[in-house]
Amino acid sequence: MRRYGKHTDEDDVRVRPNRKGNRPRTSIRPKHEDAAEGMVLTVDRGRLTCLVDDRTVVAMKARELGRKAAVVGDRVGLVGDLSGRKDTLARIVRIEARASVLRRTADDDDPYERVVVANADQLAIVTALADPEPRPRLIDRCLVAAYDGGLEPLLVLTKSDLAPASVLLDLYGALDIPYVVTSRDELYAGEAANVVREHLDGRITAFVGHSGVGKTTLVNALVPEGKRRTTGRVNAVTGRGRHTTTSALALPLAGAGAG
């Protein structure tokens, strides 16, 4: 074993090579000031689809963001391949501060409170007046989530031909919440979308509601044909619908700039 004296020359000192490469490690991260701005449209198993200008780009979160997660509606900074071509992948390096959040509270299936939508302007709470019966407790929870997260609530009451809307409206009348009332025929014919559209133009709206209330049918009438979702039917025995839309995603409002 070679021993060095007090007056060794630097050239005599053995430097062990870095097993992970010759690049020195540092805690200083790049600022990515040239990152392009985008909006998260969908999140699917670590892959995020983002809208950058007028094209969609698939990206993944940079390791430097740590455990911080991006959700639908987040404004993000992206670098890498932003062409949007097939089999290309960009990288999200920054998540901007959120103006509002819609949180999912902890329950038996998920013990953690999670942010599901960011930067929405309002929360449309879709509720059928009958078939299935309205659930005031669900409406209450949605209202609390909207007020707590900085969103303006909007009540969308469907199937008014099966039951009057006055009972439910009287229940929440003191809160002075904007509302829309539509019938079942208007819902399936697409006429309800024209009434709801007046509250959506120029705003980012999150839709929420339990199964069978006509939420997906209403959204399909509002978005371009190529963006429509699968719908189901209400069970004649239980009076409940089947969950056909359970994921969060951002869709453009047909013929408008935002929705």
PDB file of C-alpha atoms in Angstrom:
ATOM      1  CA  MET A   1       0.000   0.000   0.000  1.00  0.00           C
ATOM      2  CA  ARG A   2       1.418   3.354  -0.996  1.00  0.00           C
ATOM      3  CA  ARG A   3       1.796   5.964   1.737  1.00  0.00           C
ATOM      4  CA  TYR A   4       1.988   9.684   1.143  1.00  0.00           C
ATOM      5  CA  GLY A   5       4.150  12.168   3.033  1.00  0.00           C
ATOM      6  CA  LYS A   6       3.317  15.685   4.095  1.00  0.00           C
ATOM      7  CA  HIS A   7       4.460  17.223   0.821  1.00  0.00           C
ATOM      8  CA  THR A   8       2.693  15.154  -1.776  1.00  0.00           C
ATOM      9  CA  ASP A   9       2.104  16.484  -5.233  1.00  0.00           C
ATOM     10  CA  GLU A  10      -1.524  16.610  -6.419  1.00  0.00           C
ATOM     11  CA  ASP A  11      -0.624  14.385  -9.342  1.00  0.00           C
ATOM     12  CA  ASP A  12       0.382  11.639  -6.922  1.00  0.00           C
ATOM     13  CA  VAL A  13      -3.026  11.532  -5.197  1.00  0.00           C
ATOM     14  CA  ARG A  14      -5.253   8.739  -6.369  1.00  0.00           C
ATOM     15  CA  VAL A  15      -8.802   9.821  -7.189  1.00  0.00           C
ATOM     16  CA  ARG A  16     -11.403   7.088  -7.179  1.00  0.00           C
ATOM     17  CA  PRO A  17     -13.724   7.190 -10.186  1.00  0.00           C
ATOM     18  CA  ASN A  18     -17.418   7.852  -9.649  1.00  0.00           C
ATOM     19  CA  ARG A  19     -19.247   4.562 -10.190  1.00  0.00           C
ATOM     20  CA  LYS A  20     -22.323   6.456 -11.408  1.00  0.00           C
ATOM     21  CA  GLY A  21     -20.388   8.487 -13.944  1.00  0.00           C
ATOM     22  CA  ASN A  22     -17.902  11.317 -14.051  1.00  0.00           C
ATOM     23  CA  ARG A  23     -20.469  14.072 -13.563  1.00  0.00           C
ATOM     24  CA  PRO A  24     -20.125  15.583 -10.058  1.00  0.00           C
ATOM     25  CA  ARG A  25     -23.196  15.455  -7.836  1.00  0.00           C
ATOM     26  CA  THR A  26     -24.822  18.707  -6.777  1.00  0.00           C
ATOM     27  CA  SER A  27     -27.951  19.808  -4.913  1.00  0.00           C
ATOM     28  CA  ILE A  28     -28.398  22.776  -7.238  1.00  0.00           C
ATOM     29  CA  ARG A  29     -31.228  22.112  -9.677  1.00  0.00           C
ATOM     30  CA  PRO A  30     -31.773  23.914 -12.981  1.00  0.00           C
ATOM     31  CA  LYS A  31     -34.449  26.619 -12.941  1.00  0.00           C
ATOM     32  CA  HIS A  32     -35.789  25.731 -16.386  1.00  0.00           C
ATOM     33  CA  GLU A  33     -36.627  29.344 -17.149  1.00  0.00           C
ATOM     34  CA  ASP A  34     -37.257  28.362 -20.769  1.00  0.00           C
ATOM     35  CA  ALA A  35     -39.900  25.754 -19.857  1.00  0.00           C
ATOM     36  CA  ALA A  36     -43.101  25.921 -21.904  1.00  0.00           C
ATOM     37  CA  GLU A  37     -46.397  26.530 -20.116  1.00  0.00           C
ATOM     38  CA  GLY A  38     -49.060  23.845 -20.232  1.00  0.00           C
ATOM     39  CA  MET A  39     -52.199  22.545 -18.535  1.00  0.00           C
ATOM     40  CA  VAL A  40     -52.690  18.977 -17.291  1.00  0.00           C
ATOM     41  CA  LEU A  41     -55.626  17.278 -19.037  1.00  0.00           C
ATOM     42  CA  THR A  42     -55.362  13.697 -17.765  1.00  0.00           C
ATOM     43  CA  VAL A  43     -53.265  11.670 -15.341  1.00  0.00           C
ATOM     44  CA  ASP A  44     -52.818   7.968 -16.053  1.00  0.00           C
ATOM     45  CA  ARG A  45     -50.296   5.770 -14.201  1.00  0.00           C
ATOM     46  CA  GLY A  46     -47.472   8.261 -14.182  1.00  0.00           C
ATOM     47  CA  ARG A  47     -48.130   9.626 -17.670  1.00  0.00           C
ATOM     48  CA  LEU A  48     -49.733  13.060 -17.897  1.00  0.00           C
ATOM     49  CA  THR A  49     -51.378  14.451 -21.002  1.00  0.00           C
ATOM     50  CA  CYS A  50     -50.910  18.222 -21.170  1.00  0.00           C
ATOM     51  CA  LEU A  51     -52.222  20.948 -23.419  1.00  0.00           C
ATOM     52  CA  VAL A  52     -49.346  23.077 -24.741  1.00  0.00           C
ATOM     53  CA  ASP A  53     -50.552  25.871 -27.024  1.00  0.00           C
ATOM     54  CA  ASP A  54     -52.920  24.009 -29.379  1.00  0.00           C
ATOM     55  CA  ARG A  55     -51.491  20.486 -29.127  1.00  0.00           C
ATOM     56  CA  THR A  56     -51.487  17.667 -26.603  1.00  0.00           C
ATOM     57  CA  VAL A  57     -48.184  16.449 -25.187  1.00  0.00           C
ATOM     58  CA  VAL A  58     -47.529  13.328 -23.111  1.00  0.00           C
ATOM     59  CA  ALA A  59     -45.176  13.962 -20.202  1.00  0.00           C
ATOM     60  CA  MET A  60     -43.879  12.527 -16.963  1.00  0.00           C
ATOM     61  CA  LYS A  61     -43.018  14.294 -13.730  1.00  0.00           C
ATOM     62  CA  ALA A  62     -39.372  15.178 -13.131  1.00  0.00           C
ATOM     63  CA  ARG A  63     -37.690  13.480 -10.201  1.00  0.00           C
ATOM     64  CA  GLU A  64     -36.668  16.858  -8.773  1.00  0.00           C
ATOM     65  CA  LEU A  65     -40.333  17.576  -7.942  1.00  0.00           C
ATOM     66  CA  GLY A  66     -40.160  14.864  -5.308  1.00  0.00           C
ATOM     67  CA  ARG A  67     -43.497  13.618  -3.989  1.00  0.00           C
ATOM     68  CA  LYS A  68     -45.383  16.641  -5.254  1.00  0.00           C
ATOM     69  CA  ALA A  69     -48.085  15.376  -7.610  1.00  0.00           C
ATOM     70  CA  ALA A  70     -49.715  17.127 -10.541  1.00  0.00           C
ATOM     71  CA  VAL A  71     -53.490  16.835 -11.008  1.00  0.00           C
ATOM     72  CA  VAL A  72     -55.972  17.696 -13.725  1.00  0.00           C
ATOM     73  CA  GLY A  73     -56.124  21.456 -14.182  1.00  0.00           C
ATOM     74  CA  ASP A  74     -52.613  22.167 -12.921  1.00  0.00           C
ATOM     75  CA  ARG A  75     -50.569  24.778 -14.760  1.00  0.00           C
ATOM     76  CA  VAL A  76     -47.144  23.281 -15.341  1.00  0.00           C
ATOM     77  CA  GLY A  77     -43.785  23.999 -16.961  1.00  0.00           C
ATOM     78  CA  LEU A  78     -42.534  21.428 -19.485  1.00  0.00           C
ATOM     79  CA  VAL A  79     -39.220  20.752 -21.210  1.00  0.00           C
ATOM     80  CA  GLY A  80     -38.069  18.118 -23.684  1.00  0.00           C
ATOM     81  CA  ASP A  81     -39.948  16.988 -26.770  1.00  0.00           C
ATOM     82  CA  LEU A  82     -43.050  19.184 -27.007  1.00  0.00           C
ATOM     83  CA  SER A  83     -43.994  18.220 -30.555  1.00  0.00           C
ATOM     84  CA  GLY A  84     -46.864  16.002 -29.449  1.00  0.00           C
ATOM     85  CA  ARG A  85     -45.856  13.310 -31.923  1.00  0.00           C
ATOM     86  CA  LYS A  86     -46.479   9.640 -31.189  1.00  0.00           C
ATOM     87  CA  ASP A  87     -43.998   7.940 -28.827  1.00  0.00           C
ATOM     88  CA  THR A  88     -42.503  11.257 -27.661  1.00  0.00           C
ATOM     89  CA  LEU A  89     -42.227  12.195 -24.008  1.00  0.00           C
ATOM     90  CA  ALA A  90     -41.789  15.564 -22.325  1.00  0.00           C
ATOM     91  CA  ARG A  91     -40.915  16.300 -18.707  1.00  0.00           C
ATOM     92  CA  ILE A  92     -42.842  18.374 -16.156  1.00  0.00           C
ATOM     93  CA  VAL A  93     -40.300  20.387 -14.191  1.00  0.00           C
ATOM     94  CA  ARG A  94     -42.532  22.894 -12.433  1.00  0.00           C
ATOM     95  CA  ILE A  95     -46.064  23.006 -10.966  1.00  0.00           C
ATOM     96  CA  GLU A  96     -47.424  26.516 -10.588  1.00  0.00           C
ATOM     97  CA  ALA A  97     -49.326  27.764  -7.537  1.00  0.00           C
ATOM     98  CA  ARG A  98     -52.991  26.744  -7.590  1.00  0.00           C
ATOM     99  CA  ALA A  99     -55.780  29.319  -7.601  1.00  0.00           C
ATOM    100  CA  SER A 100     -58.336  26.761  -6.382  1.00  0.00           C
ATOM    101  CA  VAL A 101     -58.505  23.066  -5.503  1.00  0.00           C
ATOM    102  CA  LEU A 102     -61.222  20.435  -5.354  1.00  0.00           C
ATOM    103  CA  ARG A 103     -60.358  17.846  -2.729  1.00  0.00           C
ATOM    104  CA  ARG A 104     -61.629  14.341  -2.253  1.00  0.00           C
ATOM    105  CA  THR A 105     -62.036  13.657   1.441  1.00  0.00           C
ATOM    106  CA  ALA A 106     -60.804  10.517   3.148  1.00  0.00           C
ATOM    107  CA  ASP A 107     -63.171   7.535   3.245  1.00  0.00           C
ATOM    108  CA  ASP A 108     -63.103   3.788   3.863  1.00  0.00           C
ATOM    109  CA  ASP A 109     -61.527   3.066   0.480  1.00  0.00           C
ATOM    110  CA  ASP A 110     -58.928   5.842   0.638  1.00  0.00           C
ATOM    111  CA  PRO A 111     -57.718   7.089   4.051  1.00  0.00           C
ATOM    112  CA  TYR A 112     -56.027  10.164   2.573  1.00  0.00           C
ATOM    113  CA  GLU A 113     -57.478  13.484   1.465  1.00  0.00           C
ATOM    114  CA  ARG A 114     -56.489  14.097  -2.137  1.00  0.00           C
ATOM    115  CA  VAL A 115     -56.632  17.004  -4.589  1.00  0.00           C
ATOM    116  CA  VAL A 116     -58.444  15.812  -7.739  1.00  0.00           C
ATOM    117  CA  VAL A 117     -58.868  19.051  -9.721  1.00  0.00           C
ATOM    118  CA  ALA A 118     -56.929  22.316  -9.634  1.00  0.00           C
ATOM    119  CA  ASN A 119     -57.627  25.832 -10.905  1.00  0.00           C
ATOM    120  CA  ALA A 120     -61.334  25.319 -11.669  1.00  0.00           C
ATOM    121  CA  ASP A 121     -63.613  28.361 -11.420  1.00  0.00           C
ATOM    122  CA  GLN A 122     -66.807  26.583 -10.452  1.00  0.00           C
ATOM    123  CA  LEU A 123     -68.229  23.227  -9.397  1.00  0.00           C
ATOM    124  CA  ALA A 124     -71.345  21.996 -11.199  1.00  0.00           C
ATOM    125  CA  ILE A 125     -73.224  19.649  -8.859  1.00  0.00           C
ATOM    126  CA  VAL A 126     -75.461  17.501 -11.067  1.00  0.00           C
ATOM    127  CA  THR A 127     -78.431  15.977  -9.216  1.00  0.00           C
ATOM    128  CA  ALA A 128     -81.509  14.161 -10.493  1.00  0.00           C
ATOM    129  CA  LEU A 129     -84.811  15.102  -8.871  1.00  0.00           C
ATOM    130  CA  ALA A 130     -85.945  11.467  -9.219  1.00  0.00           C
ATOM    131  CA  ASP A 131     -84.727   8.161 -10.672  1.00  0.00           C
ATOM    132  CA  PRO A 132     -82.427   8.115  -8.717  1.00  0.00           C
ATOM    133  CA  GLU A 133     -83.626  10.129  -5.740  1.00  0.00           C
ATOM    134  CA  PRO A 134     -81.570  13.205  -4.778  1.00  0.00           C
ATOM    135  CA  ARG A 135     -78.995  12.859  -2.016  1.00  0.00           C
ATOM    136  CA  PRO A 136     -78.843  16.083   0.022  1.00  0.00           C
ATOM    137  CA  ARG A 137     -75.895  14.813   2.078  1.00  0.00           C
ATOM    138  CA  LEU A 138     -73.829  14.438  -1.103  1.00  0.00           C
ATOM    139  CA  ILE A 139     -74.834  17.932  -2.188  1.00  0.00           C
ATOM    140  CA  ASP A 140     -73.805  19.242   1.232  1.00  0.00           C
ATOM    141  CA  ARG A 141     -70.368  17.648   0.937  1.00  0.00           C
ATOM    142  CA  CYS A 142     -69.899  19.056  -2.555  1.00  0.00           C
ATOM    143  CA  LEU A 143     -70.864  22.534  -1.386  1.00  0.00           C
ATOM    144  CA  VAL A 144     -68.387  22.358   1.491  1.00  0.00           C
ATOM    145  CA  ALA A 145     -65.649  21.196  -0.901  1.00  0.00           C
ATOM    146  CA  ALA A 146     -66.452  24.034  -3.309  1.00  0.00           C
ATOM    147  CA  TYR A 147     -66.432  26.777  -0.673  1.00  0.00           C
ATOM    148  CA  ASP A 148     -63.327  25.372   1.005  1.00  0.00           C
ATOM    149  CA  GLY A 149     -61.419  25.065  -2.271  1.00  0.00           C
ATOM    150  CA  GLY A 150     -62.308  28.457  -3.725  1.00  0.00           C
ATOM    151  CA  LEU A 151     -64.837  27.323  -6.349  1.00  0.00           C
ATOM    152  CA  GLU A 152     -68.271  28.804  -7.009  1.00  0.00           C
ATOM    153  CA  PRO A 153     -71.029  26.148  -6.835  1.00  0.00           C
ATOM    154  CA  LEU A 154     -73.676  25.633  -9.510  1.00  0.00           C
ATOM    155  CA  LEU A 155     -76.677  23.327  -8.989  1.00  0.00           C
ATOM    156  CA  VAL A 156     -77.762  21.429 -12.107  1.00  0.00           C
ATOM    157  CA  LEU A 157     -81.070  19.671 -11.419  1.00  0.00           C
ATOM    158  CA  THR A 158     -82.137  17.089 -14.002  1.00  0.00           C
ATOM    159  CA  LYS A 159     -85.324  15.059 -14.675  1.00  0.00           C
ATOM    160  CA  SER A 160     -87.715  17.790 -13.509  1.00  0.00           C
ATOM    161  CA  ASP A 161     -90.513  16.011 -15.374  1.00  0.00           C
ATOM    162  CA  LEU A 162     -90.388  13.248 -12.742  1.00  0.00           C
ATOM    163  CA  ALA A 163     -90.434  15.433  -9.608  1.00  0.00           C
ATOM    164  CA  PRO A 164     -90.700  19.160  -8.797  1.00  0.00           C
ATOM    165  CA  ALA A 165     -87.510  21.134  -8.185  1.00  0.00           C
ATOM    166  CA  SER A 166     -89.095  23.427  -5.587  1.00  0.00           C
ATOM    167  CA  VAL A 167     -88.427  21.126  -2.599  1.00  0.00           C
ATOM    168  CA  LEU A 168     -84.693  20.917  -3.232  1.00  0.00           C
ATOM    169  CA  LEU A 169     -84.390  24.585  -4.184  1.00  0.00           C
ATOM    170  CA  ASP A 170     -86.136  25.638  -0.963  1.00  0.00           C
ATOM    171  CA  LEU A 171     -83.645  23.553   0.998  1.00  0.00           C
ATOM    172  CA  TYR A 172     -80.701  25.566  -0.373  1.00  0.00           C
ATOM    173  CA  GLY A 173     -82.464  28.846  -1.057  1.00  0.00           C
ATOM    174  CA  ALA A 174     -80.752  30.685   1.809  1.00  0.00           C
ATOM    175  CA  LEU A 175     -77.340  30.099   0.180  1.00  0.00           C
ATOM    176  CA  ASP A 176     -78.379  31.906  -3.025  1.00  0.00           C
ATOM    177  CA  ILE A 177     -76.694  29.293  -5.237  1.00  0.00           C
ATOM    178  CA  PRO A 178     -77.079  29.655  -9.026  1.00  0.00           C
ATOM    179  CA  TYR A 179     -79.089  26.765 -10.469  1.00  0.00           C
ATOM    180  CA  VAL A 180     -80.349  25.230 -13.698  1.00  0.00           C
ATOM    181  CA  VAL A 181     -83.433  22.987 -13.940  1.00  0.00           C
ATOM    182  CA  THR A 182     -83.874  20.661 -16.919  1.00  0.00           C
ATOM    183  CA  SER A 183     -86.252  17.842 -17.826  1.00  0.00           C
ATOM    184  CA  ARG A 184     -85.379  14.322 -18.915  1.00  0.00           C
ATOM    185  CA  ASP A 185     -86.435  15.019 -22.500  1.00  0.00           C
ATOM    186  CA  GLU A 186     -84.279  18.157 -22.594  1.00  0.00           C
ATOM    187  CA  LEU A 187     -81.349  16.207 -21.194  1.00  0.00           C
ATOM    188  CA  TYR A 188     -81.424  13.415 -23.776  1.00  0.00           C
ATOM    189  CA  ALA A 189     -82.296  15.723 -26.671  1.00  0.00           C
ATOM    190  CA  GLY A 190     -79.341  17.960 -25.873  1.00  0.00           C
ATOM    191  CA  GLU A 191     -81.483  21.025 -25.153  1.00  0.00           C
ATOM    192  CA  ALA A 192     -80.366  21.071 -21.523  1.00  0.00           C
ATOM    193  CA  ALA A 193     -76.814  21.691 -22.679  1.00  0.00           C
ATOM    194  CA  ASN A 194     -77.836  25.027 -24.184  1.00  0.00           C
ATOM    195  CA  VAL A 195     -79.186  26.192 -20.827  1.00  0.00           C
ATOM    196  CA  VAL A 196     -76.151  25.002 -18.895  1.00  0.00           C
ATOM    197  CA  ARG A 197     -73.735  26.447 -21.456  1.00  0.00           C
ATOM    198  CA  GLU A 198     -74.634  30.006 -20.408  1.00  0.00           C
ATOM    199  CA  HIS A 199     -72.973  29.298 -17.038  1.00  0.00           C
ATOM    200  CA  LEU A 200     -69.871  27.680 -18.564  1.00  0.00           C
ATOM    201  CA  ASP A 201     -68.602  29.974 -21.309  1.00  0.00           C
ATOM    202  CA  GLY A 202     -65.196  31.404 -20.497  1.00  0.00           C
ATOM    203  CA  ARG A 203     -64.875  29.415 -17.257  1.00  0.00           C
ATOM    204  CA  ILE A 204     -63.286  26.156 -16.134  1.00  0.00           C
ATOM    205  CA  THR A 205     -65.966  23.965 -14.567  1.00  0.00           C
ATOM    206  CA  ALA A 206     -65.681  20.669 -12.698  1.00  0.00           C
ATOM    207  CA  PHE A 207     -68.714  18.365 -12.913  1.00  0.00           C
ATOM    208  CA  VAL A 208     -69.607  16.068 -10.044  1.00  0.00           C
ATOM    209  CA  GLY A 209     -72.608  13.900  -9.234  1.00  0.00           C
ATOM    210  CA  HIS A 210     -73.546  10.342  -8.324  1.00  0.00           C
ATOM    211  CA  SER A 211     -74.324   7.700 -10.926  1.00  0.00           C
ATOM    212  CA  GLY A 212     -77.496   7.846 -13.002  1.00  0.00           C
ATOM    213  CA  VAL A 213     -78.190  11.579 -12.701  1.00  0.00           C
ATOM    214  CA  GLY A 214     -77.354  12.306 -16.348  1.00  0.00           C
ATOM    215  CA  LYS A 215     -73.934  13.848 -15.740  1.00  0.00           C
ATOM    216  CA  THR A 216     -72.182  12.065 -18.605  1.00  0.00           C
ATOM    217  CA  THR A 217     -75.112  12.602 -20.967  1.00  0.00           C
ATOM    218  CA  LEU A 218     -75.003  16.319 -20.222  1.00  0.00           C
ATOM    219  CA  VAL A 219     -71.241  16.554 -20.669  1.00  0.00           C
ATOM    220  CA  ASN A 220     -71.429  14.668 -23.983  1.00  0.00           C
ATOM    221  CA  ALA A 221     -73.821  17.302 -25.304  1.00  0.00           C
ATOM    222  CA  LEU A 222     -71.379  20.057 -24.305  1.00  0.00           C
ATOM    223  CA  VAL A 223     -68.085  18.738 -25.683  1.00  0.00           C
ATOM    224  CA  PRO A 224     -66.956  17.985 -29.265  1.00  0.00           C
ATOM    225  CA  GLU A 225     -68.146  14.660 -30.692  1.00  0.00           C
ATOM    226  CA  GLY A 226     -64.706  13.056 -30.601  1.00  0.00           C
ATOM    227  CA  LYS A 227     -64.402  13.713 -26.840  1.00  0.00           C
ATOM    228  CA  ARG A 228     -67.668  12.073 -25.723  1.00  0.00           C
ATOM    229  CA  ARG A 229     -67.793   9.444 -22.980  1.00  0.00           C
ATOM    230  CA  THR A 230     -69.681   6.164 -22.574  1.00  0.00           C
ATOM    231  CA  THR A 231     -73.068   6.349 -20.858  1.00  0.00           C
ATOM    232  CA  GLY A 232     -75.105   3.752 -18.965  1.00  0.00           C
ATOM    233  CA  ARG A 233     -78.666   3.204 -17.751  1.00  0.00           C
ATOM    234  CA  VAL A 234     -80.371   3.391 -14.370  1.00  0.00           C
ATOM    235  CA  ASN A 235     -81.105  -0.015 -12.874  1.00  0.00           C
ATOM    236  CA  ALA A 236     -84.877  -0.561 -12.847  1.00  0.00           C
ATOM    237  CA  VAL A 237     -84.719  -2.634  -9.629  1.00  0.00           C
ATOM    238  CA  THR A 238     -82.394  -0.605  -7.421  1.00  0.00           C
ATOM    239  CA  GLY A 239     -83.083   2.814  -8.951  1.00  0.00           C
ATOM    240  CA  ARG A 240     -79.341   3.464  -9.134  1.00  0.00           C
ATOM    241  CA  GLY A 241     -77.064   4.119 -12.030  1.00  0.00           C
ATOM    242  CA  ARG A 242     -73.839   2.409 -12.941  1.00  0.00           C
ATOM    243  CA  HIS A 243     -70.616   4.405 -12.712  1.00  0.00           C
ATOM    244  CA  THR A 244     -69.466   4.951 -16.304  1.00  0.00           C
ATOM    245  CA  THR A 245     -67.304   8.049 -15.735  1.00  0.00           C
ATOM    246  CA  THR A 246     -65.067   7.671 -12.689  1.00  0.00           C
ATOM    247  CA  SER A 247     -61.867   9.417 -13.765  1.00  0.00           C
ATOM    248  CA  ALA A 248     -60.910  13.097 -13.775  1.00  0.00           C
ATOM    249  CA  LEU A 249     -60.096  14.650 -17.130  1.00  0.00           C
ATOM    250  CA  ALA A 250     -60.370  18.064 -18.768  1.00  0.00           C
ATOM    251  CA  LEU A 251     -62.494  18.419 -21.888  1.00  0.00           C
ATOM    252  CA  PRO A 252     -62.952  21.468 -24.141  1.00  0.00           C
ATOM    253  CA  LEU A 253     -66.381  23.107 -24.399  1.00  0.00           C
ATOM    254  CA  ALA A 254     -67.580  22.749 -27.993  1.00  0.00           C
ATOM    255  CA  GLY A 255     -67.489  26.099 -29.790  1.00  0.00           C
ATOM    256  CA  ALA A 256     -65.920  28.003 -26.883  1.00  0.00           C
ATOM    257  CA  GLY A 257     -62.530  28.798 -25.466  1.00  0.00           C
ATOM    258  CA  ALA A 258     -62.810  27.128 -22.057  1.00  0.00           C
ATOM    259  CA  GLY A 259     -65.129  24.776 -20.221  1.00  0.00           C
TER     260      GLY A 259
END
